[in-house]
Each structure stands twice: as structure tokens, then as C-alpha cells.
mmCIF file with all atom_site columns, C-alpha atoms in Angstrom:
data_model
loop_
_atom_site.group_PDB
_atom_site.id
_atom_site.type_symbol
_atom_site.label_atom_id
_atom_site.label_alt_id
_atom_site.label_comp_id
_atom_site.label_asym_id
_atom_site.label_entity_id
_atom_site.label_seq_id
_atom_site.pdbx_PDB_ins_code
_atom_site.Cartn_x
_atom_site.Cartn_y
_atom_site.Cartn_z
_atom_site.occupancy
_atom_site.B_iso_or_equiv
_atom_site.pdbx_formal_charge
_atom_site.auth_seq_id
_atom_site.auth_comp_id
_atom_site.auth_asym_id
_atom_site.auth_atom_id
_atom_site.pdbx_PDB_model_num
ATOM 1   C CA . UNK A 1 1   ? 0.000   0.000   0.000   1.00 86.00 ? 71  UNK A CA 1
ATOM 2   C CA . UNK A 1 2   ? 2.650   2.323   0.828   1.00 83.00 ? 72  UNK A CA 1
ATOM 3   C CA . UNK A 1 3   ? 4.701   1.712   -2.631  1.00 86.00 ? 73  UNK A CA 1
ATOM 4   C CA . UNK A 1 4   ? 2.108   2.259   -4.911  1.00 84.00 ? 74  UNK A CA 1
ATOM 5   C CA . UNK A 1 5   ? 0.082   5.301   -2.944  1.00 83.00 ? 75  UNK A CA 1
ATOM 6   C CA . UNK A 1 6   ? -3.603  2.911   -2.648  1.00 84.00 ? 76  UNK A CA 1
ATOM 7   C CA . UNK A 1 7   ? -4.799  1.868   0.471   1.00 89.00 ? 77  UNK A CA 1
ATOM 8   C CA . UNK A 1 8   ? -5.442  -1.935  -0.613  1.00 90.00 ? 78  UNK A CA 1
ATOM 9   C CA . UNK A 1 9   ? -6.563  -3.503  2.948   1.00 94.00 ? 79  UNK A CA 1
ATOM 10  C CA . UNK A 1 10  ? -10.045 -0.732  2.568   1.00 95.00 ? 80  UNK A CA 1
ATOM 11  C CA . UNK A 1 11  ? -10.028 -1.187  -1.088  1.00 93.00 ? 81  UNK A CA 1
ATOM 12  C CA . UNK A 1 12  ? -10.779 -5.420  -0.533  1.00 94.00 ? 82  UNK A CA 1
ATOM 13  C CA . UNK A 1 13  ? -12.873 -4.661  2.008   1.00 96.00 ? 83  UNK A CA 1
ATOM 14  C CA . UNK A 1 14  ? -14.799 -2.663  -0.328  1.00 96.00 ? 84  UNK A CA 1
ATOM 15  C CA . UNK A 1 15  ? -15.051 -4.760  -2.774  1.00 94.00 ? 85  UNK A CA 1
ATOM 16  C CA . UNK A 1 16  ? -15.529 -7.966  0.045   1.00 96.00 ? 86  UNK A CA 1
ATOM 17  C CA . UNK A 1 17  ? -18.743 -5.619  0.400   1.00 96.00 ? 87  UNK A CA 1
ATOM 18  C CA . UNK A 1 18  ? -19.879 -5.988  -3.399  1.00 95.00 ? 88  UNK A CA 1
ATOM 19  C CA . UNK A 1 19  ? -17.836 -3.071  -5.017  1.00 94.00 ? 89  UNK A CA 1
ATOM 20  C CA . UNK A 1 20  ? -16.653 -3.563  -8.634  1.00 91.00 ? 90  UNK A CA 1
ATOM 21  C CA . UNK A 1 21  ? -13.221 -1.695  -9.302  1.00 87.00 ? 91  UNK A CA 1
ATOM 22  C CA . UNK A 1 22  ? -14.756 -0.322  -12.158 1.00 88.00 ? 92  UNK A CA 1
ATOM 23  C CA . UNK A 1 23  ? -17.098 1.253   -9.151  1.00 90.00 ? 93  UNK A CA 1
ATOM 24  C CA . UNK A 1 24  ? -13.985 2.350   -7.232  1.00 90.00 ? 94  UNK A CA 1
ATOM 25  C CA . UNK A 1 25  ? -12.177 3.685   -10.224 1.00 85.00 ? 95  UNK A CA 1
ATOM 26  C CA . UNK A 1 26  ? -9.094  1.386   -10.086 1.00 82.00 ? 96  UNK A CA 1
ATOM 27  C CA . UNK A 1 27  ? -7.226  1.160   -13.133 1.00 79.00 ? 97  UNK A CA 1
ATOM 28  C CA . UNK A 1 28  ? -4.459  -1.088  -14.865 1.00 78.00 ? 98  UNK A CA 1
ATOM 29  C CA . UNK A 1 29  ? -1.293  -1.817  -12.589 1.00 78.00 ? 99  UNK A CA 1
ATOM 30  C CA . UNK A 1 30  ? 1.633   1.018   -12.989 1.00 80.00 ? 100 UNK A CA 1
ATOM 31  C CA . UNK A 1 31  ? 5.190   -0.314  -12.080 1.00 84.00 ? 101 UNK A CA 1
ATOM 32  C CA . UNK A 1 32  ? 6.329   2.278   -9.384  1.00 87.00 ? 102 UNK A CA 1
ATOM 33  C CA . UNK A 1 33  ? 9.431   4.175   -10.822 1.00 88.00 ? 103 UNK A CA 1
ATOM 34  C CA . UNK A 1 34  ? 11.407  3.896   -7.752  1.00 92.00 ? 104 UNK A CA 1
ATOM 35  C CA . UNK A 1 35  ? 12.857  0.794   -5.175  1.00 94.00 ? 105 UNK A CA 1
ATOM 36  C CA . UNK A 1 36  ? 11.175  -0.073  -1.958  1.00 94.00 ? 106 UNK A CA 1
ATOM 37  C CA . UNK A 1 37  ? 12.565  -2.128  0.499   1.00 94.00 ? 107 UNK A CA 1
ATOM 38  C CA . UNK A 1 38  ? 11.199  -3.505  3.921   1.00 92.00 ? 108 UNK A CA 1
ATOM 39  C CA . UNK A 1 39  ? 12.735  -4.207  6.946   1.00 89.00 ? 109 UNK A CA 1
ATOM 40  C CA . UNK A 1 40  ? 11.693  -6.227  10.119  1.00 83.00 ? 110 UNK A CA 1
ATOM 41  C CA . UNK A 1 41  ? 12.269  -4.976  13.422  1.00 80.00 ? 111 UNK A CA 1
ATOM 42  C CA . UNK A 1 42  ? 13.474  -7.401  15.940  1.00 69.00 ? 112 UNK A CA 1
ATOM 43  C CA . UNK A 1 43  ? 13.538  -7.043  20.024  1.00 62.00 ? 113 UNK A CA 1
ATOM 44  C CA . UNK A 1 44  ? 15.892  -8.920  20.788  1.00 59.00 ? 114 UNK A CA 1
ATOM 45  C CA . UNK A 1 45  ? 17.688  -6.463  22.485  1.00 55.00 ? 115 UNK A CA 1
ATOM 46  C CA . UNK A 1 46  ? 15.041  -7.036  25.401  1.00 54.00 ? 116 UNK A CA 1
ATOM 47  C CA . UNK A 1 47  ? 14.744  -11.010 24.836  1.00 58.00 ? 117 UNK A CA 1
ATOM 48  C CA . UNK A 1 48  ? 17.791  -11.887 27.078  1.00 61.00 ? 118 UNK A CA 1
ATOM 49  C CA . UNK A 1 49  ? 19.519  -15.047 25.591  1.00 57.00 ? 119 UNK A CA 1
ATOM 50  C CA . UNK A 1 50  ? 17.441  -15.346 22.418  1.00 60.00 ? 120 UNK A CA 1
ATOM 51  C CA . UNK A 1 51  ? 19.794  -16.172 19.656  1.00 58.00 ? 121 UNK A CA 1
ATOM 52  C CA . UNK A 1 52  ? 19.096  -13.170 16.721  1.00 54.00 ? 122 UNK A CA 1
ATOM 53  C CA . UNK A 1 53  ? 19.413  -15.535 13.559  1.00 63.00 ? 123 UNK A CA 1
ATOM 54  C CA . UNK A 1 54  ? 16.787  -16.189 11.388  1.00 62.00 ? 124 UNK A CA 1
ATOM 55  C CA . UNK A 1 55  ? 13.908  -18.789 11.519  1.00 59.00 ? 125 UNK A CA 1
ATOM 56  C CA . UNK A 1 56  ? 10.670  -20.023 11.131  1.00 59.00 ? 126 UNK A CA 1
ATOM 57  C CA . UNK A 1 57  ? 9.433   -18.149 14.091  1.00 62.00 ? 127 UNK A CA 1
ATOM 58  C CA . UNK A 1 58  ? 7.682   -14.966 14.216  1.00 59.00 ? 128 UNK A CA 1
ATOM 59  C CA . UNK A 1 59  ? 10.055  -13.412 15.880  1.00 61.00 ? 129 UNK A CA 1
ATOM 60  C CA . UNK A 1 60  ? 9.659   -9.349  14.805  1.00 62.00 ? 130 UNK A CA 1
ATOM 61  C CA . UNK A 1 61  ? 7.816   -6.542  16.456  1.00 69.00 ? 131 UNK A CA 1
ATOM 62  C CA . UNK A 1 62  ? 7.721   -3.949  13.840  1.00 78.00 ? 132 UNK A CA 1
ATOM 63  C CA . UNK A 1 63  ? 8.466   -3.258  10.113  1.00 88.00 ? 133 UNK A CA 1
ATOM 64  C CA . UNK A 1 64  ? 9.986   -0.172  8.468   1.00 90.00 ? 134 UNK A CA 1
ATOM 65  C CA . UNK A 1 65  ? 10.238  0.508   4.818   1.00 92.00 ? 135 UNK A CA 1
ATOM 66  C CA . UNK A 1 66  ? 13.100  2.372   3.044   1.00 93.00 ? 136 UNK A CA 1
ATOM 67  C CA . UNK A 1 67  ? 12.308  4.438   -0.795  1.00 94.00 ? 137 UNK A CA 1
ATOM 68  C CA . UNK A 1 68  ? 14.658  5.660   -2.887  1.00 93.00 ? 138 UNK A CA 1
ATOM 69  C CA . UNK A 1 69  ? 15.722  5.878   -6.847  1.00 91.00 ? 139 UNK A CA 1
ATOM 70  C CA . UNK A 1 70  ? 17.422  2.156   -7.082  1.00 93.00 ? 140 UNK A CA 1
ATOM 71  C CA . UNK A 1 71  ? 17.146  -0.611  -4.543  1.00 96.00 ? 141 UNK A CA 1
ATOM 72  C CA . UNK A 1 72  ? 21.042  -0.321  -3.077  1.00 96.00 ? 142 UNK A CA 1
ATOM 73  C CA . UNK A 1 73  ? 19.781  3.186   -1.823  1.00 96.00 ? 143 UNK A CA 1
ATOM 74  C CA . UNK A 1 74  ? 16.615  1.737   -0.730  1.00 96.00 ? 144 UNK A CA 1
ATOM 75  C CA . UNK A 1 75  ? 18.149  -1.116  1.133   1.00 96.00 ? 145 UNK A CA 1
ATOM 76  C CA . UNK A 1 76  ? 20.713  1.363   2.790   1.00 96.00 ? 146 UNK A CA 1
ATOM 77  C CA . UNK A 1 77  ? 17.770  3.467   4.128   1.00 95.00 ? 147 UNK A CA 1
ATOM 78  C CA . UNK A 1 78  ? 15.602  0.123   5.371   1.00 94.00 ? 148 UNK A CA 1
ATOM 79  C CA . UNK A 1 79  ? 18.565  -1.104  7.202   1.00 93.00 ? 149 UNK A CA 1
ATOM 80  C CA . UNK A 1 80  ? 19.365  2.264   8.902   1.00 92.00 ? 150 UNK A CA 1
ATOM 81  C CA . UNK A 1 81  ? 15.298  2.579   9.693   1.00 91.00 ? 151 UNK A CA 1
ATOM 82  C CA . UNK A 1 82  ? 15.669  -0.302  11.712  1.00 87.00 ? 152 UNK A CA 1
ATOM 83  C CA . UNK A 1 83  ? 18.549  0.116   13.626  1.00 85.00 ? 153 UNK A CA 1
ATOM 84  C CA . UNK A 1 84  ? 21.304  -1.021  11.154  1.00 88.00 ? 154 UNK A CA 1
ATOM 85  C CA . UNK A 1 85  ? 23.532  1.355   10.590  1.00 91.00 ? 155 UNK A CA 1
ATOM 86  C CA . UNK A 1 86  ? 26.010  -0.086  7.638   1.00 94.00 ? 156 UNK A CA 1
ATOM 87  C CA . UNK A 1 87  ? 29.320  1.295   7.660   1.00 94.00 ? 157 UNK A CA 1
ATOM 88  C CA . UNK A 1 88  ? 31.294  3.158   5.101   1.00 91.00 ? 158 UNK A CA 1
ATOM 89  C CA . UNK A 1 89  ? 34.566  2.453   6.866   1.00 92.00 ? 159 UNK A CA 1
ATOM 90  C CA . UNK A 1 90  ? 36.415  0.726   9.826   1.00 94.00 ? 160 UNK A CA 1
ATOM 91  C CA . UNK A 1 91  ? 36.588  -2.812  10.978  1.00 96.00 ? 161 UNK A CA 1
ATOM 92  C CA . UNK A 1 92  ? 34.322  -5.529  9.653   1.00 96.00 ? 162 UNK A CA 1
ATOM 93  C CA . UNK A 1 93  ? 34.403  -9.067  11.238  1.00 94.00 ? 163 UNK A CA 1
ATOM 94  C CA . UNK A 1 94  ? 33.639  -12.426 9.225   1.00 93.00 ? 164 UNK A CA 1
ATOM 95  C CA . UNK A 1 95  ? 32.552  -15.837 10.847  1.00 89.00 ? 165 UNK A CA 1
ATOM 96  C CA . UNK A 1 96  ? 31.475  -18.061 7.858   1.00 89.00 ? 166 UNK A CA 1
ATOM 97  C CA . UNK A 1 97  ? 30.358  -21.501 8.591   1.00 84.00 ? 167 UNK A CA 1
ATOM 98  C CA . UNK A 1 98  ? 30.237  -23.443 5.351   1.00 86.00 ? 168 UNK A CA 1
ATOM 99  C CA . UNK A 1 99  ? 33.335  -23.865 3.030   1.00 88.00 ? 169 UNK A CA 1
ATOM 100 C CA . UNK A 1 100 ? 30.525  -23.563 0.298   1.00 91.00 ? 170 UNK A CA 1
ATOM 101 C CA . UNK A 1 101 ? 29.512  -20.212 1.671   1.00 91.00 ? 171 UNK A CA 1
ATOM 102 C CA . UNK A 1 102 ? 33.273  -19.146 2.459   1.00 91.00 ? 172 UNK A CA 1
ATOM 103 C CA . UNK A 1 103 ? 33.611  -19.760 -1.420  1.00 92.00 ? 173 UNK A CA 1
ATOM 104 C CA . UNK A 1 104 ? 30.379  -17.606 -2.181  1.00 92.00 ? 174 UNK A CA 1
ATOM 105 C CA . UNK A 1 105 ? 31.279  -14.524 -0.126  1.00 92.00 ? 175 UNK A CA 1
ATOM 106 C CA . UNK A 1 106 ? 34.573  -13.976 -1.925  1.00 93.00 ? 176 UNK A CA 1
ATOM 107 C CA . UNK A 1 107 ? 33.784  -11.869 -5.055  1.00 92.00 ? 177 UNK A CA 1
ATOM 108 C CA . UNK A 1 108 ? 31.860  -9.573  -1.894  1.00 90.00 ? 178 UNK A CA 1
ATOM 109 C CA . UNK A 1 109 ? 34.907  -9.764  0.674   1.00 92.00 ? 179 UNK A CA 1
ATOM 110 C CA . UNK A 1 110 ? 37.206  -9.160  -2.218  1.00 93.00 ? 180 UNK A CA 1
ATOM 111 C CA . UNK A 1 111 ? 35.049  -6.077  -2.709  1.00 93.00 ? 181 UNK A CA 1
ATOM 112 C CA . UNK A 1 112 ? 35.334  -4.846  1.003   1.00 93.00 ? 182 UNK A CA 1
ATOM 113 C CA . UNK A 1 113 ? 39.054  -5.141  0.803   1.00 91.00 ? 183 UNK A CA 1
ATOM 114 C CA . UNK A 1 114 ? 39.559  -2.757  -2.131  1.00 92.00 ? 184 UNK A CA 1
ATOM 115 C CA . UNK A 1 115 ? 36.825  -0.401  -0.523  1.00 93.00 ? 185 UNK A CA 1
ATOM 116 C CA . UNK A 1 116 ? 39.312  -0.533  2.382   1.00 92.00 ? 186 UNK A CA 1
ATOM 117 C CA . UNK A 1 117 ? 37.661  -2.162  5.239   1.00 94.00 ? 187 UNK A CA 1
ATOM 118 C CA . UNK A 1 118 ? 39.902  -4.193  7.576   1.00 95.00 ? 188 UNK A CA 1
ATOM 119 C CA . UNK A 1 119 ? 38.758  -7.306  8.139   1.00 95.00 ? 189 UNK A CA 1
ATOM 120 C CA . UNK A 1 120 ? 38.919  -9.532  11.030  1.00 95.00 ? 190 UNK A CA 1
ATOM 121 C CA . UNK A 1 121 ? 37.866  -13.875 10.625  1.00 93.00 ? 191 UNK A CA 1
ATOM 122 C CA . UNK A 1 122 ? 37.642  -16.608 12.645  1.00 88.00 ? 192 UNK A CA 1
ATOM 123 C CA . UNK A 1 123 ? 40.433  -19.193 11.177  1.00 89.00 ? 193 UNK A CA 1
ATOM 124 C CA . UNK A 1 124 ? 38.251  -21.245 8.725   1.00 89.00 ? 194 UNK A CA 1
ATOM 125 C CA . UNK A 1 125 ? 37.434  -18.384 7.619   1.00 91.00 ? 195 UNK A CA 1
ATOM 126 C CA . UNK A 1 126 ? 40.987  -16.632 7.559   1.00 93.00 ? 196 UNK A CA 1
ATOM 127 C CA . UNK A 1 127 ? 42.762  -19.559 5.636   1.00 92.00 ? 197 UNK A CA 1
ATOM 128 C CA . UNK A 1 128 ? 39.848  -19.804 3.132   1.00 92.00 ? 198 UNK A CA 1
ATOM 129 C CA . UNK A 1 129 ? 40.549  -16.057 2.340   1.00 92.00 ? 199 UNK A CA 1
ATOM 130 C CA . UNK A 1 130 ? 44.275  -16.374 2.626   1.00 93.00 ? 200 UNK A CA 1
ATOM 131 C CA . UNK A 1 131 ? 44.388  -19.164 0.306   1.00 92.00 ? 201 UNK A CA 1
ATOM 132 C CA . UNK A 1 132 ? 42.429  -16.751 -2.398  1.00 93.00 ? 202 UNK A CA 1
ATOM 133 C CA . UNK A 1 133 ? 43.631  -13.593 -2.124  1.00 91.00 ? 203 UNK A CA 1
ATOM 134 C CA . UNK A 1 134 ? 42.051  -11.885 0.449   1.00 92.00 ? 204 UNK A CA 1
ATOM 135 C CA . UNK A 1 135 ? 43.930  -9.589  3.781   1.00 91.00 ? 205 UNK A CA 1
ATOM 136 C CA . UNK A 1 136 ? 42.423  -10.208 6.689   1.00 93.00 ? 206 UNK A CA 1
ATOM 137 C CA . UNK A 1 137 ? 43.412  -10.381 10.700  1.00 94.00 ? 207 UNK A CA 1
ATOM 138 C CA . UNK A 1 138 ? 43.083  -13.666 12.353  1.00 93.00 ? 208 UNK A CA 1
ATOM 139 C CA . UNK A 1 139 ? 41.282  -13.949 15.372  1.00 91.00 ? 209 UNK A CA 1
ATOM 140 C CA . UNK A 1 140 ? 41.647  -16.306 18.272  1.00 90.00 ? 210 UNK A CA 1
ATOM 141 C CA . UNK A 1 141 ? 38.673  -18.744 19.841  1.00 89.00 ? 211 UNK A CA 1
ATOM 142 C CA . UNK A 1 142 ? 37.177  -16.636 22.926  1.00 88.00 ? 212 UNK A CA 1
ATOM 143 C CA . UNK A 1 143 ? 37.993  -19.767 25.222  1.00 87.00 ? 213 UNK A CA 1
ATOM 144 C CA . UNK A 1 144 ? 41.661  -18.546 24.201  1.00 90.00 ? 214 UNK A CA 1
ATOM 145 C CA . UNK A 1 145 ? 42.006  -15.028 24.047  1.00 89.00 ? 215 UNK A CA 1
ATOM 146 C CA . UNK A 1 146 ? 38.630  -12.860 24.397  1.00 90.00 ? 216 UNK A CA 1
ATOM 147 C CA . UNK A 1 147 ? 40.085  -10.489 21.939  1.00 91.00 ? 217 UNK A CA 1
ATOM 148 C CA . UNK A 1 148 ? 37.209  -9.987  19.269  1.00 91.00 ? 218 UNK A CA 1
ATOM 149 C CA . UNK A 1 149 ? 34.464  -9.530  22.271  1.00 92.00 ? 219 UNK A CA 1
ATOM 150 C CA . UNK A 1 150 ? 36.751  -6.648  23.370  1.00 93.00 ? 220 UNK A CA 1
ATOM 151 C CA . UNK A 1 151 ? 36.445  -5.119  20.407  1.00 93.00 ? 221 UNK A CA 1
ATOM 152 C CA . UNK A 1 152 ? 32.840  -5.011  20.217  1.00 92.00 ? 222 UNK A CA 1
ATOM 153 C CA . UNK A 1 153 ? 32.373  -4.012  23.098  1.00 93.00 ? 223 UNK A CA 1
ATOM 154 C CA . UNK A 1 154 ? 34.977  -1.468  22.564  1.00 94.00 ? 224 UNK A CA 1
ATOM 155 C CA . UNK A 1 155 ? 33.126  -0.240  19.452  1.00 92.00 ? 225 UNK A CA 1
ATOM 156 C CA . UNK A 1 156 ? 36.284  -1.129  17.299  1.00 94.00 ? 226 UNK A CA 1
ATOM 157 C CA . UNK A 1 157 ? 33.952  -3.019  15.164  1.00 94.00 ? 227 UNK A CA 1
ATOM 158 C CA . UNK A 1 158 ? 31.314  -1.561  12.728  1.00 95.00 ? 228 UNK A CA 1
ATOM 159 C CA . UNK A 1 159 ? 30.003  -4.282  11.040  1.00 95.00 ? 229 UNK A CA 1
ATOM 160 C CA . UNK A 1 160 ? 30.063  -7.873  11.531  1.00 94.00 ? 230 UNK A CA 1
ATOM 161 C CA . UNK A 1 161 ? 28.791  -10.439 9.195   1.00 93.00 ? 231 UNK A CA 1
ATOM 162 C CA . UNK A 1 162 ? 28.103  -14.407 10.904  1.00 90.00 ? 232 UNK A CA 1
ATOM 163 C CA . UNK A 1 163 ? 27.248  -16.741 8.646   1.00 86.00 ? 233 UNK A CA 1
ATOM 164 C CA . UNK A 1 164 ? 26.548  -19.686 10.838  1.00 75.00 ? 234 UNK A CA 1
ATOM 165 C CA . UNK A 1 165 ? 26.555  -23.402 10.318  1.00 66.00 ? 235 UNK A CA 1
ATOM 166 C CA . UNK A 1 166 ? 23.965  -24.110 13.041  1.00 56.00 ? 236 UNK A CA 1
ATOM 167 C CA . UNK A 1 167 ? 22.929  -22.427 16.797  1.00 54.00 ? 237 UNK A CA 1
ATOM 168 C CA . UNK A 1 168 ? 24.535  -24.117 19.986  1.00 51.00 ? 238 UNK A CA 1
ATOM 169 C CA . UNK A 1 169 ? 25.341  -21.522 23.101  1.00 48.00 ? 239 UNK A CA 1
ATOM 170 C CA . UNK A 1 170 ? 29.121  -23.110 23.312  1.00 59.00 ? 240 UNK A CA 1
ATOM 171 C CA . UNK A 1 171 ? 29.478  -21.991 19.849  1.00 75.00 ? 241 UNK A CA 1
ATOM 172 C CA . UNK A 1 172 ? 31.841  -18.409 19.477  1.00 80.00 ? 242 UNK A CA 1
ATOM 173 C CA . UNK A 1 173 ? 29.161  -17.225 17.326  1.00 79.00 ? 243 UNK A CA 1
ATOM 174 C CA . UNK A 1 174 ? 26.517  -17.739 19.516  1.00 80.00 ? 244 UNK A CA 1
ATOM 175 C CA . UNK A 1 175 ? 28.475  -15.588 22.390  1.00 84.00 ? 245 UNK A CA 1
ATOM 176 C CA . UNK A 1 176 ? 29.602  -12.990 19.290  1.00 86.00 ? 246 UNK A CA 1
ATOM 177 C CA . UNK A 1 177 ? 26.013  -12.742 17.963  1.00 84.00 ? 247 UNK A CA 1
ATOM 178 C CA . UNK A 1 178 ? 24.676  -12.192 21.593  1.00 81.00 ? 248 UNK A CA 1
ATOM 179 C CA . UNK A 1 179 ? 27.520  -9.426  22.296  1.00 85.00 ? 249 UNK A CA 1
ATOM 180 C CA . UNK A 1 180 ? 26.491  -7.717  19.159  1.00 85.00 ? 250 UNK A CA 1
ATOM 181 C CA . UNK A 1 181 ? 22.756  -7.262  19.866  1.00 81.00 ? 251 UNK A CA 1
ATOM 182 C CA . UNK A 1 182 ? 23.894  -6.032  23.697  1.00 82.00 ? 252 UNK A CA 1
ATOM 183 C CA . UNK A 1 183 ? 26.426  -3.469  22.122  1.00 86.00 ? 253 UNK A CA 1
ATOM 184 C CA . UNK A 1 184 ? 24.246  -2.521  19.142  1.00 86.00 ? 254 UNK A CA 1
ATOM 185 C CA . UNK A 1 185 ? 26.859  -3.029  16.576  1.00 90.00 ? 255 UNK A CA 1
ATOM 186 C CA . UNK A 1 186 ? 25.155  -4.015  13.030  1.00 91.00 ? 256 UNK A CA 1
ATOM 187 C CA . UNK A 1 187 ? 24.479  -8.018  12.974  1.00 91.00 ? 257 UNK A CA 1
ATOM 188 C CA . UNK A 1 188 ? 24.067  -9.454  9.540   1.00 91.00 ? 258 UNK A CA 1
ATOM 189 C CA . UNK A 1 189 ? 23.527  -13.800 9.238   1.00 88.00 ? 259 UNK A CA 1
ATOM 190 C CA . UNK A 1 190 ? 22.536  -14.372 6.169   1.00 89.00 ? 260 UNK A CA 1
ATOM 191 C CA . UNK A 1 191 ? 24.398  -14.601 2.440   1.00 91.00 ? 261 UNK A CA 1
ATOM 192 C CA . UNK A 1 192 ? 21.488  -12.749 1.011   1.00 92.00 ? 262 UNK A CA 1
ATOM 193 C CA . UNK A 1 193 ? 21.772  -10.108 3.171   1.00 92.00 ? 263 UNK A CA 1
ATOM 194 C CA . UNK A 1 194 ? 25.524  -10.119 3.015   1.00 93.00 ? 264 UNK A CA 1
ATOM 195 C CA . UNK A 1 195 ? 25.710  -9.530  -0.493  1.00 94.00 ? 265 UNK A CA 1
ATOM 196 C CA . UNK A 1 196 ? 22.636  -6.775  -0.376  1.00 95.00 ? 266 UNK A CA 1
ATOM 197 C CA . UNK A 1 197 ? 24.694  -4.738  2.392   1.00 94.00 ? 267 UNK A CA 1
ATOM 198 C CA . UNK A 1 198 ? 28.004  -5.149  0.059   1.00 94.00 ? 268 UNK A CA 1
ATOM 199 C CA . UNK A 1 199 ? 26.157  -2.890  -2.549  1.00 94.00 ? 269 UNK A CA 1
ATOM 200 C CA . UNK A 1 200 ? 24.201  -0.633  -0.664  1.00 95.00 ? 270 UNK A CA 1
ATOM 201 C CA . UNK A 1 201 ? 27.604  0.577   1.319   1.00 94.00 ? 271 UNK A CA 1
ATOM 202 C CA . UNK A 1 202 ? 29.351  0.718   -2.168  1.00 93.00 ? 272 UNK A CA 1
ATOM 203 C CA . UNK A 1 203 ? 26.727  2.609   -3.552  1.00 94.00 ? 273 UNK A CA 1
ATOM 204 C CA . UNK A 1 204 ? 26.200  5.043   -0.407  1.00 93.00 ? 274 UNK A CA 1
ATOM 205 C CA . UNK A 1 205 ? 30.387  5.744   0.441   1.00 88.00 ? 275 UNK A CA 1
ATOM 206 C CA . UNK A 1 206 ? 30.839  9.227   0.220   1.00 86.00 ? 276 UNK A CA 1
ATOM 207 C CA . UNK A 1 207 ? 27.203  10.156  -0.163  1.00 89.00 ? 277 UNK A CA 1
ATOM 208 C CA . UNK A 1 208 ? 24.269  11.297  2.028   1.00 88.00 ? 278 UNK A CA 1
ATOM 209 C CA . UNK A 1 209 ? 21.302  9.970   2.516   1.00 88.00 ? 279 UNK A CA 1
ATOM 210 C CA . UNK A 1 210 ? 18.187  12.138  0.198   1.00 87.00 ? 280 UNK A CA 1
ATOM 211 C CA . UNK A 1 211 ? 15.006  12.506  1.496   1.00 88.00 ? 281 UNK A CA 1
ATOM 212 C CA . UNK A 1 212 ? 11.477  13.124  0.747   1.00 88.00 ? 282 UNK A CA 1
ATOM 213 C CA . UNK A 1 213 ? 7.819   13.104  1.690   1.00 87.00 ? 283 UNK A CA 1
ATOM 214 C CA . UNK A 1 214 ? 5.866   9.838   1.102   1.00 82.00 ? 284 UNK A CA 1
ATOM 215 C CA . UNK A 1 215 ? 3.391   12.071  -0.509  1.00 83.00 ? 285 UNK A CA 1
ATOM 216 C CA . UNK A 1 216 ? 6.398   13.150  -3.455  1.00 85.00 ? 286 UNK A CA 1
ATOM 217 C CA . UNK A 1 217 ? 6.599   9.890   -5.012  1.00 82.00 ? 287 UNK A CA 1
ATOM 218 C CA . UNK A 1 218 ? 2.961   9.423   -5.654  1.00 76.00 ? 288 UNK A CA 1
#
């Protein structure tokens, strides 16, 4: 309702009630000329101990939407709606589970490099990288040297992307995950995401955000 300017939930009422959208004056479909992107809102901030990855549970308490000329602006403008404030510089940390994903993220990580983010890995992670290309700090298990909580809670890190193999509260990036939410540093646990982040920030470095009135882009 709020891309295309028509309130649709009273419109299907209406016509629930016997309207024709002849009667209503609806015409053909028009393709909006701009990018809108939606965002979910999650609390768990104030859910101690609930893991923030994604799943089959409802799990949101809110939804925000972000407009702009393509979607990379529009995504940019979701995330920071809802609390996610993507970086266009500093430290960025990378936990990836899955030698399949590890593969996957590298044309994006390559990216971050050259836009010149530090990055900071977990070893699988790190010798994946190493192995094709890509600088990057290792860092040590917590259990060993708490080094990468520090940082968070330090605010050393701006971004920190945890692409997880499964959920288990032993697990470094279930304690890393849990720090991030407490510290409010930008979470991101999914490839999808991942690679939507990548080119909203490379899209949005050295620019400001524009905005306008709902009401202007009807």
C-alpha cells in the first residue's frame, strides 16, 4: 500500500462488500518508478539469551520501509530505519560456517578489501581467504584469548557479518552474535543479506542519505 500510494486492505474490504473496481475507479497496474525495500524490526535487544538468527518463528515486532531511486539506496535506508547502521569504513568481522559459503562470499569480501575495510575472521574463515587472495586479521577462539568480544564491546567493530553453520550456546558465534545485539553493533547472518549490504555501502560511500515526503513519489 505504501509503494504504490492505494490503500489496498479498505479497497478489498470494499469490494468484500460488493464493489466492482470499475465502481472504485481502479485502473491497470503502474510499475512504481522507484525501489522499496522492507525491513523487520526485531527485540531482541530485550529477549535476554534469544539467539538473533533467522527462523521459522515470528520473531519481529515492527516493520519499516526504506524508498529511494534504485534498490542499493533503498536497502541502505531500510537497514538504517531499523537500527542497522552499515558502515562506510572501519573494521568488519567475518565468521562463515560453510566452506561452500566461504567460497560464495569472496567476489563480496574481495570487494570490502579494495573499498578498504579491515577485516577480522575466525580461522576457517581466515585460511579460506588467505588461500584466495584476500587480507584479513586472524582472530583467536574466545575460550583462548577474548580479543574480538573486546572489540565489540569497545566499538572497534562496525560491522560484523556471521554466517553460521547451526545455533549451539558453546558456539563463538553464539556468544559474538549475543555481544552484538547487547552493544548494538550491526548483525548481519545471512548470504542474502551479506551480499545486499556489500552494494548498498558501495553505492552510499561518500554520499548522504536524500530525502522526501511519502506524498512526493505518488
Amino acid at each position: 500500500s505504501k509503494t504504490i500510494g492505494k490503500p489496498m486492505a479498505k479497497l478489498a474490504t470494499k469490494i468484500l462488500m460488493g464493489k466492482t473496481l470499475k465502481d472504485l475507479g481502479l485502473k491497470e497496474y503502474a510499475e512504481p518508478s522507484f525501489f522499496s525495500v522492507k525491513e523487520v524490526v526485531f527485540p531482541f535487544l530485550k529477549l535476554k539469551g534469544v539467539d538473533p538468527i533467522l527462523g521459522p518463528e515470528m520473531k519481529s515486532t515492527g516493520e519499516v520501509m526504506g524508498i529511494d531511486s534504485n534498490f542499493e539506496r533503498a536497502f541502505f535506508k531500510a537497514q538504517a530505519a531499523a537500527s542497522t547502521n552499515l558502515p562506510s569504513s572501519g573494521n568488519i568481522m567475518l565468521a562463515i560456517g560453510r566452506d561452500k559459503d566461504k567460497i560464495d562470499a569472496l567476489p563480496f569480501v574481495k570487494k570490502l578489501n579494495a573499498m578498504g575495510f579491515s577485516l577480522y575472521c575466525t580461522q576457517g574463515t581466515y585460511n579460506m581467504f588467505l588461500k584466495h587472495g584476500v587480507t584479513s586479521y586472524k582472530v583467536p577462539k574466545i575460550r583462548d584469548d577474548p580479543m574480538i568480544l573486546d572489540m565489540l564491546r569497545d566499538g572497534e567493530l562496525q560491522l560484523v557479518i556471521n554466517l553460521h553453520r547451526g545455533s549451539h550456546p558453546k558456539e563463538d558465534s553464539y556468544t559474538i552474535r549475543g555481544v552484538c545485539v547487547e552493544y548494538g553493533v550491526p548483525l548481519i547472518t545471512t548470504m542474502t543479506a551479506a551480499k545486499a549490504a556489500l552494494a548498498a555501502m558501495n553505492e552510499m560511500k561518500g554520499k548522504k542519505i536524500d530525502v522526501k515526503a511519502l506524498q512526493d513519489y505518488y
